[in-house]
Amino acid sequence: MSNALKTRYDVAVIGAGPAGLAAAAVTARAGLETIVLDENPSPGGQVYRAVTTSPLHATKVLGDDYRRGLDLVRELERSGAQLVSATTVWSVSRELEVGISRHGRAQLLSARRIVLATGALERPFPIPGWTLPGVMTVGAAQTLLKSSGLVPQGSVVLAGLGPLLWLYAAQLLNAGASINAILETTPRRNLLSAVPYAPAFLLSPYFSKGLALLARVRRRVRILPGATRIAAVGDSQIQAVRFVARGREIRLPVDNLLLHQGVAPNVNLAMSIGVEHRWDALQLCWRPIADEFGRTSIPGIAVAGDGAGICGAWAAEQRGRLAGLRIVNDLAGGRVAEAPSEQSLRQSLRRWQIGRGFLDRLYQPAAQFRVPEDDAVIVCRCEEVTAGQVRHAVRIGCEGPNQLKSFLRCGMGPCQGRLCGLTVTELMAAERRVAPQAVGYYRLRPPVKPITLAELASLPRSDAAESAVVRE
Amino acid sequence: MFARLAAVDETSVSLRIDGEPIEARPGDTVAAALLAAGFQHCRTSAVSGALRAPYCMMGVCFDCLVNIDGVGNRQSCLVPVREGMKVELQRGKRAPVA
Amino acid sequence: MTHTADAIVIGAGIHGCSTALHLALRGVKALVIEKDYAGRHASGVNAGGVRQLARHLAEVPLSVASMEFWERIRDIVDDDCGFEAHGQVLIAESETELDGCRARVDDLRLRGFTHEELLDRTQLRDLVPAAAEHCVGGIVSRRDGAANPFRTTQAFRRKAIALGARFLEGVSVSNLRRHGRAWRLETTHGSFEAANVVNAAGAWADRITAQVGEPVPLQVIAPMLMITAPMPSFVAPVVILRGRKLSFKQFANGTVLIGGGHLGHPFRNENRTELDWHKLSESAGTVAELFPIMAGSTIVRAWAGIEARMPDDIPVIGPSHTSEGIFHQFGFSAHGFQLGPSVGALMAELITTGATNVPIEPFRIQRFSEHRFQHNQSGRQEPMN
């Protein structure tokens, strides 16, 4: 992989997770000048985090699925695409100009096509005390395990729902660590709405893997189902977790509280470009409006993978390939050697999407954990704005998240709504008694990742025109 | 607190966190090294002074901000450790060291 | 069904809202028609500078008058608007620039204005200790400061409503023509009539002037701004430069706002802008040179507003030249925020009494057709004299 960056590429792929790696391999093999930009030190995204460097790759701790990431990285390396790691993308414009930063210097590059493969992030889990040291996400703990072989010590409690919670619990047990309790928050009625989709789920690859995993964990860990009113308690760090289960109020001393209630598309970059999104009432998140090739409302910009809608790692690859194939068709014409046909990709995709219907319904997070009932709960972590303050702003006339920014600074911190956007949309919708679609989302502005003044000042000069012109 | 699994390589990268000498594994992020070394928090909030620690470990929460080699507001979960690195916990409105 | 109002104001930026408020104070209940929401554009996203400093001479009387309002803003709109007055300082980076400053201050004094004071090297550093070594002095305007632009616009709107004005937001004016003795406006929400109409439509004001046979050389611009993460407090006044594009302000929460008028690209039909990173990079370099402490600061957001610029960089204020009952209040060329309170008062005075206390002759709309304008190479119009 060459270190020197050009200023023009045929294809720029943002994100080196399964979707990004697969898309770039397709376009590079077709002879298109392709660059993959990723902010992490090594490729793999989140699901295959540190797959090329993990201290645990030789062990059985992480499971076999994780190894798929290595195959994808090798495929990319063979394809001729240029992979640039430890590189932050802080801006993408509608004119397909990408602002990046690496080694403390900024530069702009342009591409004929851009694939956004920035994946998913864990849903916010706004409970009292969730900002205390000692509280982190399950995904965060899993990253520490994968990248550094670290396991949480002392009394460890997991809370929430979703496949990742069970996967990590199993990995932790495999590593020889112990878990004090799992507070399961799956609402009972989810089972009812998921049951009609169960037959399809039984046919899916998720089923057998999932069941074995669940059984292993349930055998060895105390599970408290139907947990509600969860709160982290402590002053400078977490000391205990309080909750209600089986009608009783329980308090457990805790050193590490790990939260997870599913993942949602990371829409930050797509929103900042102006890609149109819609609210998905089943997955309870914003998704970019895109066709089967990931093409969005902005010409030249496609989305692939979990960033287009939660679909899982295997489906992310297929969507990446579909996006790549469409680009190859547009820019290079003809077929790509070694690539599956669009037809076979669609079939693969359908197979892996069977079972999503069941999981999406079973693991839909409970309303109390999406819209905090307690007014004192922090909604915007960056600016420490509470649910009560947001409710009050709505009552005095604030209609959407953008007006909220001006009233309360909510959403004006560096995370730009990555951790509060979903909560704010649903909280305002509930308070105004309208649909989340009507409330909308923050209007985002670049840089989507902070850059220093020195980095920006180091942008290579160009002969840009002096003043703006009117464009109608 | 987080502890290293026995199966993992020896640590060999030396850095300092708030002046304290720390050993980390090549490939650790600064956030991982911080947690492995027993630090409970990495910054105090500029808004209220509350203590904060890494939350998401993937660069979206911005709670893991520390000062690395003189530059503040660095997301420590995205920066790999380097020999001789100087890390300082970020206190309130952190000024870059001139 | 056509609705009639005492007066109609097109545009709910700071100027439209201020005019509506001052009309209401005089018993005229205006209807404000706004295509988005109050403060959506330039008025809500500018740097919030409350500045008398370095104004075009023609604007000085309006600016000085406005300062009186700003110092009583809480009484006027029941909100302090986040207004803080720690002064504004213009920095000279060379002896030549300082000579220019001296000449300016002398000229103002001759005309009876004392708000600008010359600063030497030492006095500059008393006010701005963090200024770089090469800065030789400048000018200070001590009563100046900054406020929260969105909050201010909304406060004017709220107070205007409390006094009887009505606001229709999300409604666009498509047509304006005479109907008997009144003006009839067709909008996306029906027809409205009034004897007096105020064109405070900002970057879209030329569409209104065209309706009454008064085309103007309005240029749509997108001035850009950046804001940083919180830093320990190191500068109290707002700082601007004489020779380069920069405006610089640190808020109480420690964040630093960097502006100065570098232009991005506006798309006014789509309510959006695109940033020019090369120009922002230049801005970043300027800041780092001026305040070395800023080099490692982090930029968390950049944006641009959609604003109207007139070729001579001063606004259009006054009655229509072609149509009785039409009044213009636009084209503030990226420095209209501080003028909002006084120009709204002036406009209300003009409409209700036919005259104004403060001279507005330099702002007349017909000036563009009076002088024979030349087009220079970039297509911008400039006066010949």
mmCIF file with all atom_site columns, N, CA, C and O in Angstrom, chain A residues 90-91 93-94 108 406 412 445-447 450-454 456-457 459-461 466 468 472, chain C residues 37 150 207 219 253 264 268 272 274 277-279 281 287 294-295 297-303:
data_model
loop_
_atom_site.group_PDB
_atom_site.id
_atom_site.type_symbol
_atom_site.label_atom_id
_atom_site.label_alt_id
_atom_site.label_comp_id
_atom_site.label_asym_id
_atom_site.label_entity_id
_atom_site.label_seq_id
_atom_site.pdbx_PDB_ins_code
_atom_site.Cartn_x
_atom_site.Cartn_y
_atom_site.Cartn_z
_atom_site.occupancy
_atom_site.B_iso_or_equiv
_atom_site.pdbx_formal_charge
_atom_site.auth_seq_id
_atom_site.auth_comp_id
_atom_site.auth_asym_id
_atom_site.auth_atom_id
_atom_site.pdbx_PDB_model_num
ATOM 1   N N  . TRP A 1 90  ? -13.350 14.308 7.791  1.00 0.00 ? 90  TRP A N  1
ATOM 2   C CA . TRP A 1 90  ? -14.108 15.307 8.541  1.00 0.00 ? 90  TRP A CA 1
ATOM 3   C C  . TRP A 1 90  ? -15.124 16.063 7.689  1.00 0.00 ? 90  TRP A C  1
ATOM 4   O O  . TRP A 1 90  ? -15.948 16.811 8.218  1.00 0.00 ? 90  TRP A O  1
ATOM 5   N N  . SER A 1 91  ? -15.092 15.825 6.392  1.00 0.00 ? 91  SER A N  1
ATOM 6   C CA . SER A 1 91  ? -16.091 16.486 5.560  1.00 0.00 ? 91  SER A CA 1
ATOM 7   C C  . SER A 1 91  ? -16.250 15.766 4.234  1.00 0.00 ? 91  SER A C  1
ATOM 8   O O  . SER A 1 91  ? -15.267 15.284 3.673  1.00 0.00 ? 91  SER A O  1
ATOM 9   N N  . SER A 1 93  ? -18.510 16.753 0.670  1.00 0.00 ? 93  SER A N  1
ATOM 10  C CA . SER A 1 93  ? -19.450 17.727 0.096  1.00 0.00 ? 93  SER A CA 1
ATOM 11  C C  . SER A 1 93  ? -20.258 17.081 -1.016 1.00 0.00 ? 93  SER A C  1
ATOM 12  O O  . SER A 1 93  ? -19.914 16.015 -1.518 1.00 0.00 ? 93  SER A O  1
ATOM 13  N N  . ARG A 1 94  ? -21.326 17.770 -1.413 1.00 0.00 ? 94  ARG A N  1
ATOM 14  C CA . ARG A 1 94  ? -22.153 17.255 -2.510 1.00 0.00 ? 94  ARG A CA 1
ATOM 15  C C  . ARG A 1 94  ? -21.385 17.230 -3.820 1.00 0.00 ? 94  ARG A C  1
ATOM 16  O O  . ARG A 1 94  ? -21.775 16.549 -4.761 1.00 0.00 ? 94  ARG A O  1
ATOM 17  N N  . LEU A 1 108 ? -7.543  17.768 0.993  1.00 0.00 ? 108 LEU A N  1
ATOM 18  C CA . LEU A 1 108 ? -8.793  17.519 0.302  1.00 0.00 ? 108 LEU A CA 1
ATOM 19  C C  . LEU A 1 108 ? -8.522  16.574 -0.846 1.00 0.00 ? 108 LEU A C  1
ATOM 20  O O  . LEU A 1 108 ? -7.494  16.672 -1.509 1.00 0.00 ? 108 LEU A O  1
ATOM 21  N N  . SER A 1 406 ? -30.183 25.927 19.653 1.00 0.00 ? 406 SER A N  1
ATOM 22  C CA . SER A 1 406 ? -30.022 27.341 19.977 1.00 0.00 ? 406 SER A CA 1
ATOM 23  C C  . SER A 1 406 ? -30.523 27.670 21.375 1.00 0.00 ? 406 SER A C  1
ATOM 24  O O  . SER A 1 406 ? -29.994 28.531 22.046 1.00 0.00 ? 406 SER A O  1
ATOM 25  N N  . MET A 1 412 ? -24.879 20.459 20.431 1.00 0.00 ? 412 MET A N  1
ATOM 26  C CA . MET A 1 412 ? -23.821 21.322 19.923 1.00 0.00 ? 412 MET A CA 1
ATOM 27  C C  . MET A 1 412 ? -22.433 20.889 20.363 1.00 0.00 ? 412 MET A C  1
ATOM 28  O O  . MET A 1 412 ? -21.441 21.542 20.068 1.00 0.00 ? 412 MET A O  1
ATOM 29  N N  . ARG A 1 445 ? -23.216 19.966 10.583 1.00 0.00 ? 445 ARG A N  1
ATOM 30  C CA . ARG A 1 445 ? -22.223 20.798 9.896  1.00 0.00 ? 445 ARG A CA 1
ATOM 31  C C  . ARG A 1 445 ? -20.861 20.155 10.013 1.00 0.00 ? 445 ARG A C  1
ATOM 32  O O  . ARG A 1 445 ? -20.505 19.660 11.073 1.00 0.00 ? 445 ARG A O  1
ATOM 33  N N  . PRO A 1 446 ? -20.070 20.205 8.958  1.00 0.00 ? 446 PRO A N  1
ATOM 34  C CA . PRO A 1 446 ? -18.699 19.730 9.079  1.00 0.00 ? 446 PRO A CA 1
ATOM 35  C C  . PRO A 1 446 ? -17.868 20.755 9.850  1.00 0.00 ? 446 PRO A C  1
ATOM 36  O O  . PRO A 1 446 ? -18.302 21.888 9.966  1.00 0.00 ? 446 PRO A O  1
ATOM 37  N N  . PRO A 1 447 ? -16.742 20.404 10.379 1.00 0.00 ? 447 PRO A N  1
ATOM 38  C CA . PRO A 1 447 ? -16.118 19.085 10.335 1.00 0.00 ? 447 PRO A CA 1
ATOM 39  C C  . PRO A 1 447 ? -16.875 18.090 11.221 1.00 0.00 ? 447 PRO A C  1
ATOM 40  O O  . PRO A 1 447 ? -17.233 18.424 12.337 1.00 0.00 ? 447 PRO A O  1
ATOM 41  N N  . PRO A 1 450 ? -13.618 16.626 14.968 1.00 0.00 ? 450 PRO A N  1
ATOM 42  C CA . PRO A 1 450 ? -12.869 17.866 15.221 1.00 0.00 ? 450 PRO A CA 1
ATOM 43  C C  . PRO A 1 450 ? -11.483 17.815 14.574 1.00 0.00 ? 450 PRO A C  1
ATOM 44  O O  . PRO A 1 450 ? -10.846 16.769 14.577 1.00 0.00 ? 450 PRO A O  1
ATOM 45  N N  . ILE A 1 451 ? -11.078 18.930 14.014 1.00 0.00 ? 451 ILE A N  1
ATOM 46  C CA . ILE A 1 451 ? -9.715  19.055 13.517 1.00 0.00 ? 451 ILE A CA 1
ATOM 47  C C  . ILE A 1 451 ? -9.098  20.265 14.199 1.00 0.00 ? 451 ILE A C  1
ATOM 48  O O  . ILE A 1 451 ? -9.808  21.208 14.537 1.00 0.00 ? 451 ILE A O  1
ATOM 49  N N  . THR A 1 452 ? -7.788  20.223 14.381 1.00 0.00 ? 452 THR A N  1
ATOM 50  C CA . THR A 1 452 ? -7.170  21.368 15.036 1.00 0.00 ? 452 THR A CA 1
ATOM 51  C C  . THR A 1 452 ? -7.010  22.496 14.023 1.00 0.00 ? 452 THR A C  1
ATOM 52  O O  . THR A 1 452 ? -6.992  22.282 12.812 1.00 0.00 ? 452 THR A O  1
ATOM 53  N N  . LEU A 1 453 ? -6.861  23.686 14.566 1.00 0.00 ? 453 LEU A N  1
ATOM 54  C CA . LEU A 1 453 ? -6.651  24.861 13.733 1.00 0.00 ? 453 LEU A CA 1
ATOM 55  C C  . LEU A 1 453 ? -5.386  24.663 12.893 1.00 0.00 ? 453 LEU A C  1
ATOM 56  O O  . LEU A 1 453 ? -5.345  25.007 11.711 1.00 0.00 ? 453 LEU A O  1
ATOM 57  N N  . ALA A 1 454 ? -4.363  24.087 13.520 1.00 0.00 ? 454 ALA A N  1
ATOM 58  C CA . ALA A 1 454 ? -3.099  23.859 12.813 1.00 0.00 ? 454 ALA A CA 1
ATOM 59  C C  . ALA A 1 454 ? -3.303  22.897 11.643 1.00 0.00 ? 454 ALA A C  1
ATOM 60  O O  . ALA A 1 454 ? -2.753  23.084 10.565 1.00 0.00 ? 454 ALA A O  1
ATOM 61  N N  . LEU A 1 456 ? -6.067  22.399 9.943  1.00 0.00 ? 456 LEU A N  1
ATOM 62  C CA . LEU A 1 456 ? -6.807  23.088 8.893  1.00 0.00 ? 456 LEU A CA 1
ATOM 63  C C  . LEU A 1 456 ? -5.908  24.094 8.180  1.00 0.00 ? 456 LEU A C  1
ATOM 64  O O  . LEU A 1 456 ? -5.940  24.216 6.952  1.00 0.00 ? 456 LEU A O  1
ATOM 65  N N  . ALA A 1 457 ? -5.070  24.774 8.945  1.00 0.00 ? 457 ALA A N  1
ATOM 66  C CA . ALA A 1 457 ? -4.171  25.750 8.330  1.00 0.00 ? 457 ALA A CA 1
ATOM 67  C C  . ALA A 1 457 ? -3.187  25.067 7.394  1.00 0.00 ? 457 ALA A C  1
ATOM 68  O O  . ALA A 1 457 ? -2.662  25.700 6.472  1.00 0.00 ? 457 ALA A O  1
ATOM 69  N N  . LEU A 1 459 ? -3.776  22.804 5.211  1.00 0.00 ? 459 LEU A N  1
ATOM 70  C CA . LEU A 1 459 ? -4.387  22.351 3.953  1.00 0.00 ? 459 LEU A CA 1
ATOM 71  C C  . LEU A 1 459 ? -3.561  22.868 2.783  1.00 0.00 ? 459 LEU A C  1
ATOM 72  O O  . LEU A 1 459 ? -3.284  24.065 2.728  1.00 0.00 ? 459 LEU A O  1
ATOM 73  N N  . PRO A 1 460 ? -3.169  22.010 1.857  1.00 0.00 ? 460 PRO A N  1
ATOM 74  C CA . PRO A 1 460 ? -2.382  22.493 0.716  1.00 0.00 ? 460 PRO A CA 1
ATOM 75  C C  . PRO A 1 460 ? -3.155  23.554 -0.049 1.00 0.00 ? 460 PRO A C  1
ATOM 76  O O  . PRO A 1 460 ? -4.356  23.412 -0.281 1.00 0.00 ? 460 PRO A O  1
ATOM 77  N N  . ARG A 1 461 ? -2.473  24.637 -0.436 1.00 0.00 ? 461 ARG A N  1
ATOM 78  C CA . ARG A 1 461 ? -3.139  25.752 -1.110 1.00 0.00 ? 461 ARG A CA 1
ATOM 79  C C  . ARG A 1 461 ? -3.537  25.387 -2.533 1.00 0.00 ? 461 ARG A C  1
ATOM 80  O O  . ARG A 1 461 ? -2.959  24.522 -3.144 1.00 0.00 ? 461 ARG A O  1
ATOM 81  N N  . GLU A 1 466 ? -11.572 33.885 -5.850 1.00 0.00 ? 466 GLU A N  1
ATOM 82  C CA . GLU A 1 466 ? -11.604 34.733 -4.659 1.00 0.00 ? 466 GLU A CA 1
ATOM 83  C C  . GLU A 1 466 ? -12.966 34.845 -4.034 1.00 0.00 ? 466 GLU A C  1
ATOM 84  O O  . GLU A 1 466 ? -13.110 34.739 -2.838 1.00 0.00 ? 466 GLU A O  1
ATOM 85  N N  . ALA A 1 468 ? -17.376 34.290 -3.854 1.00 0.00 ? 468 ALA A N  1
ATOM 86  C CA . ALA A 1 468 ? -18.448 33.362 -4.198 1.00 0.00 ? 468 ALA A CA 1
ATOM 87  C C  . ALA A 1 468 ? -19.243 33.911 -5.359 1.00 0.00 ? 468 ALA A C  1
ATOM 88  O O  . ALA A 1 468 ? -19.285 35.113 -5.593 1.00 0.00 ? 468 ALA A O  1
ATOM 89  N N  . GLU A 1 472 ? -27.944 29.656 -8.803 1.00 0.00 ? 472 GLU A N  1
ATOM 90  C CA . GLU A 1 472 ? -29.405 29.541 -8.659 1.00 0.00 ? 472 GLU A CA 1
ATOM 91  C C  . GLU A 1 472 ? -29.838 28.097 -8.770 1.00 0.00 ? 472 GLU A C  1
ATOM 92  O O  . GLU A 1 472 ? -29.326 27.376 -9.604 1.00 0.00 ? 472 GLU A O  1
ATOM 93  N N  . TYR C 2 37  ? -38.446 30.161 9.238  1.00 0.00 ? 37  TYR C N  1
ATOM 94  C CA . TYR C 2 37  ? -38.846 30.563 10.586 1.00 0.00 ? 37  TYR C CA 1
ATOM 95  C C  . TYR C 2 37  ? -37.925 31.698 11.021 1.00 0.00 ? 37  TYR C C  1
ATOM 96  O O  . TYR C 2 37  ? -36.855 31.882 10.456 1.00 0.00 ? 37  TYR C O  1
ATOM 97  N N  . PHE C 2 150 ? -29.550 34.202 17.282 1.00 0.00 ? 150 PHE C N  1
ATOM 98  C CA . PHE C 2 150 ? -30.838 33.515 17.152 1.00 0.00 ? 150 PHE C CA 1
ATOM 99  C C  . PHE C 2 150 ? -31.759 33.903 18.293 1.00 0.00 ? 150 PHE C C  1
ATOM 100 O O  . PHE C 2 150 ? -32.947 34.196 18.114 1.00 0.00 ? 150 PHE C O  1
ATOM 101 N N  . ARG C 2 207 ? -36.059 39.754 -5.150 1.00 0.00 ? 207 ARG C N  1
ATOM 102 C CA . ARG C 2 207 ? -37.268 39.211 -5.769 1.00 0.00 ? 207 ARG C CA 1
ATOM 103 C C  . ARG C 2 207 ? -38.454 40.117 -5.503 1.00 0.00 ? 207 ARG C C  1
ATOM 104 O O  . ARG C 2 207 ? -39.358 40.236 -6.328 1.00 0.00 ? 207 ARG C O  1
ATOM 105 N N  . GLN C 2 219 ? -26.154 40.825 -4.402 1.00 0.00 ? 219 GLN C N  1
ATOM 106 C CA . GLN C 2 219 ? -25.331 39.630 -4.543 1.00 0.00 ? 219 GLN C CA 1
ATOM 107 C C  . GLN C 2 219 ? -25.596 38.719 -3.344 1.00 0.00 ? 219 GLN C C  1
ATOM 108 O O  . GLN C 2 219 ? -25.559 39.163 -2.193 1.00 0.00 ? 219 GLN C O  1
ATOM 109 N N  . ASN C 2 253 ? -18.549 30.253 27.869 1.00 0.00 ? 253 ASN C N  1
ATOM 110 C CA . ASN C 2 253 ? -18.327 28.811 28.041 1.00 0.00 ? 253 ASN C CA 1
ATOM 111 C C  . ASN C 2 253 ? -16.978 28.363 27.492 1.00 0.00 ? 253 ASN C C  1
ATOM 112 O O  . ASN C 2 253 ? -16.670 27.174 27.490 1.00 0.00 ? 253 ASN C O  1
ATOM 113 N N  . GLY C 2 264 ? -18.284 31.340 1.424  1.00 0.00 ? 264 GLY C N  1
ATOM 114 C CA . GLY C 2 264 ? -18.532 30.004 0.879  1.00 0.00 ? 264 GLY C CA 1
ATOM 115 C C  . GLY C 2 264 ? -19.452 30.137 -0.317 1.00 0.00 ? 264 GLY C C  1
ATOM 116 O O  . GLY C 2 264 ? -19.513 31.185 -0.960 1.00 0.00 ? 264 GLY C O  1
ATOM 117 N N  . ARG C 2 268 ? -29.363 29.665 -2.674 1.00 0.00 ? 268 ARG C N  1
ATOM 118 C CA . ARG C 2 268 ? -30.485 30.241 -1.941 1.00 0.00 ? 268 ARG C CA 1
ATOM 119 C C  . ARG C 2 268 ? -31.809 29.567 -2.231 1.00 0.00 ? 268 ARG C C  1
ATOM 120 O O  . ARG C 2 268 ? -32.696 29.593 -1.389 1.00 0.00 ? 268 ARG C O  1
ATOM 121 N N  . ARG C 2 272 ? -29.414 26.275 1.347  1.00 0.00 ? 272 ARG C N  1
ATOM 122 C CA . ARG C 2 272 ? -28.196 25.628 1.821  1.00 0.00 ? 272 ARG C CA 1
ATOM 123 C C  . ARG C 2 272 ? -26.942 26.332 1.317  1.00 0.00 ? 272 ARG C C  1
ATOM 124 O O  . ARG C 2 272 ? -26.984 27.193 0.442  1.00 0.00 ? 272 ARG C O  1
ATOM 125 N N  . GLU C 2 274 ? -22.446 25.661 0.771  1.00 0.00 ? 274 GLU C N  1
ATOM 126 C CA . GLU C 2 274 ? -21.301 24.754 0.781  1.00 0.00 ? 274 GLU C CA 1
ATOM 127 C C  . GLU C 2 274 ? -20.100 25.566 1.250  1.00 0.00 ? 274 GLU C C  1
ATOM 128 O O  . GLU C 2 274 ? -19.926 26.714 0.840  1.00 0.00 ? 274 GLU C O  1
ATOM 129 N N  . TRP C 2 277 ? -13.216 25.173 1.974  1.00 0.00 ? 277 TRP C N  1
ATOM 130 C CA . TRP C 2 277 ? -12.226 24.809 2.977  1.00 0.00 ? 277 TRP C CA 1
ATOM 131 C C  . TRP C 2 277 ? -10.903 25.533 2.792  1.00 0.00 ? 277 TRP C C  1
ATOM 132 O O  . TRP C 2 277 ? -10.165 25.743 3.746  1.00 0.00 ? 277 TRP C O  1
ATOM 133 N N  . HIS C 2 278 ? -10.599 25.915 1.557  1.00 0.00 ? 278 HIS C N  1
ATOM 134 C CA . HIS C 2 278 ? -9.347  26.659 1.346  1.00 0.00 ? 278 HIS C CA 1
ATOM 135 C C  . HIS C 2 278 ? -9.394  28.005 2.046  1.00 0.00 ? 278 HIS C C  1
ATOM 136 O O  . HIS C 2 278 ? -8.430  28.435 2.680  1.00 0.00 ? 278 HIS C O  1
ATOM 137 N N  . LYS C 2 279 ? -10.543 28.636 1.960  1.00 0.00 ? 279 LYS C N  1
ATOM 138 C CA . LYS C 2 279 ? -10.668 29.939 2.628  1.00 0.00 ? 279 LYS C CA 1
ATOM 139 C C  . LYS C 2 279 ? -10.683 29.764 4.143  1.00 0.00 ? 279 LYS C C  1
ATOM 140 O O  . LYS C 2 279 ? -10.105 30.564 4.880  1.00 0.00 ? 279 LYS C O  1
ATOM 141 N N  . SER C 2 281 ? -9.201  27.487 5.663  1.00 0.00 ? 281 SER C N  1
ATOM 142 C CA . SER C 2 281 ? -7.824  27.178 6.008  1.00 0.00 ? 281 SER C CA 1
ATOM 143 C C  . SER C 2 281 ? -7.025  28.472 6.173  1.00 0.00 ? 281 SER C C  1
ATOM 144 O O  . SER C 2 281 ? -6.220  28.613 7.102  1.00 0.00 ? 281 SER C O  1
ATOM 145 N N  . VAL C 2 287 ? -5.674  33.118 12.301 1.00 0.00 ? 287 VAL C N  1
ATOM 146 C CA . VAL C 2 287 ? -5.896  33.027 13.743 1.00 0.00 ? 287 VAL C CA 1
ATOM 147 C C  . VAL C 2 287 ? -4.644  32.533 14.454 1.00 0.00 ? 287 VAL C C  1
ATOM 148 O O  . VAL C 2 287 ? -4.238  33.078 15.481 1.00 0.00 ? 287 VAL C O  1
ATOM 149 N N  . MET C 2 294 ? -3.825  29.472 19.929 1.00 0.00 ? 294 MET C N  1
ATOM 150 C CA . MET C 2 294 ? -4.943  28.799 19.262 1.00 0.00 ? 294 MET C CA 1
ATOM 151 C C  . MET C 2 294 ? -4.536  27.650 18.341 1.00 0.00 ? 294 MET C C  1
ATOM 152 O O  . MET C 2 294 ? -5.381  26.914 17.855 1.00 0.00 ? 294 MET C O  1
ATOM 153 N N  . ALA C 2 295 ? -3.246  27.503 18.077 1.00 0.00 ? 295 ALA C N  1
ATOM 154 C CA . ALA C 2 295 ? -2.821  26.518 17.059 1.00 0.00 ? 295 ALA C CA 1
ATOM 155 C C  . ALA C 2 295 ? -3.357  25.119 17.336 1.00 0.00 ? 295 ALA C C  1
ATOM 156 O O  . ALA C 2 295 ? -3.767  24.407 16.431 1.00 0.00 ? 295 ALA C O  1
ATOM 157 N N  . SER C 2 297 ? -6.014  24.397 19.162 1.00 0.00 ? 297 SER C N  1
ATOM 158 C CA . SER C 2 297 ? -7.453  24.348 19.494 1.00 0.00 ? 297 SER C CA 1
ATOM 159 C C  . SER C 2 297 ? -8.161  23.511 18.435 1.00 0.00 ? 297 SER C C  1
ATOM 160 O O  . SER C 2 297 ? -7.697  23.391 17.313 1.00 0.00 ? 297 SER C O  1
ATOM 161 N N  . THR C 2 298 ? -9.295  22.920 18.811 1.00 0.00 ? 298 THR C N  1
ATOM 162 C CA . THR C 2 298 ? -9.993  22.058 17.859 1.00 0.00 ? 298 THR C CA 1
ATOM 163 C C  . THR C 2 298 ? -11.257 22.740 17.356 1.00 0.00 ? 298 THR C C  1
ATOM 164 O O  . THR C 2 298 ? -12.018 23.319 18.118 1.00 0.00 ? 298 THR C O  1
ATOM 165 N N  . ILE C 2 299 ? -11.465 22.648 16.055 1.00 0.00 ? 299 ILE C N  1
ATOM 166 C CA . ILE C 2 299 ? -12.661 23.195 15.426 1.00 0.00 ? 299 ILE C CA 1
ATOM 167 C C  . ILE C 2 299 ? -13.716 22.114 15.438 1.00 0.00 ? 299 ILE C C  1
ATOM 168 O O  . ILE C 2 299 ? -13.485 21.005 14.941 1.00 0.00 ? 299 ILE C O  1
ATOM 169 N N  . VAL C 2 300 ? -14.877 22.418 16.008 1.00 0.00 ? 300 VAL C N  1
ATOM 170 C CA . VAL C 2 300 ? -15.919 21.396 16.086 1.00 0.00 ? 300 VAL C CA 1
ATOM 171 C C  . VAL C 2 300 ? -17.038 21.607 15.076 1.00 0.00 ? 300 VAL C C  1
ATOM 172 O O  . VAL C 2 300 ? -17.819 20.710 14.827 1.00 0.00 ? 300 VAL C O  1
ATOM 173 N N  . ARG C 2 301 ? -17.110 22.807 14.503 1.00 0.00 ? 301 ARG C N  1
ATOM 174 C CA . ARG C 2 301 ? -18.197 23.060 13.562 1.00 0.00 ? 301 ARG C CA 1
ATOM 175 C C  . ARG C 2 301 ? -17.862 24.249 12.705 1.00 0.00 ? 301 ARG C C  1
ATOM 176 O O  . ARG C 2 301 ? -17.250 25.211 13.173 1.00 0.00 ? 301 ARG C O  1
ATOM 177 N N  . ALA C 2 302 ? -18.246 24.174 11.433 1.00 0.00 ? 302 ALA C N  1
ATOM 178 C CA . ALA C 2 302 ? -18.141 25.341 10.548 1.00 0.00 ? 302 ALA C CA 1
ATOM 179 C C  . ALA C 2 302 ? -19.469 25.474 9.813  1.00 0.00 ? 302 ALA C C  1
ATOM 180 O O  . ALA C 2 302 ? -20.132 24.479 9.560  1.00 0.00 ? 302 ALA C O  1
ATOM 181 N N  . TRP C 2 303 ? -19.867 26.695 9.497  1.00 0.00 ? 303 TRP C N  1
ATOM 182 C CA . TRP C 2 303 ? -21.140 26.876 8.790  1.00 0.00 ? 303 TRP C CA 1
ATOM 183 C C  . TRP C 2 303 ? -21.114 28.196 8.044  1.00 0.00 ? 303 TRP C C  1
ATOM 184 O O  . TRP C 2 303 ? -20.176 28.975 8.155  1.00 0.00 ? 303 TRP C O  1
#
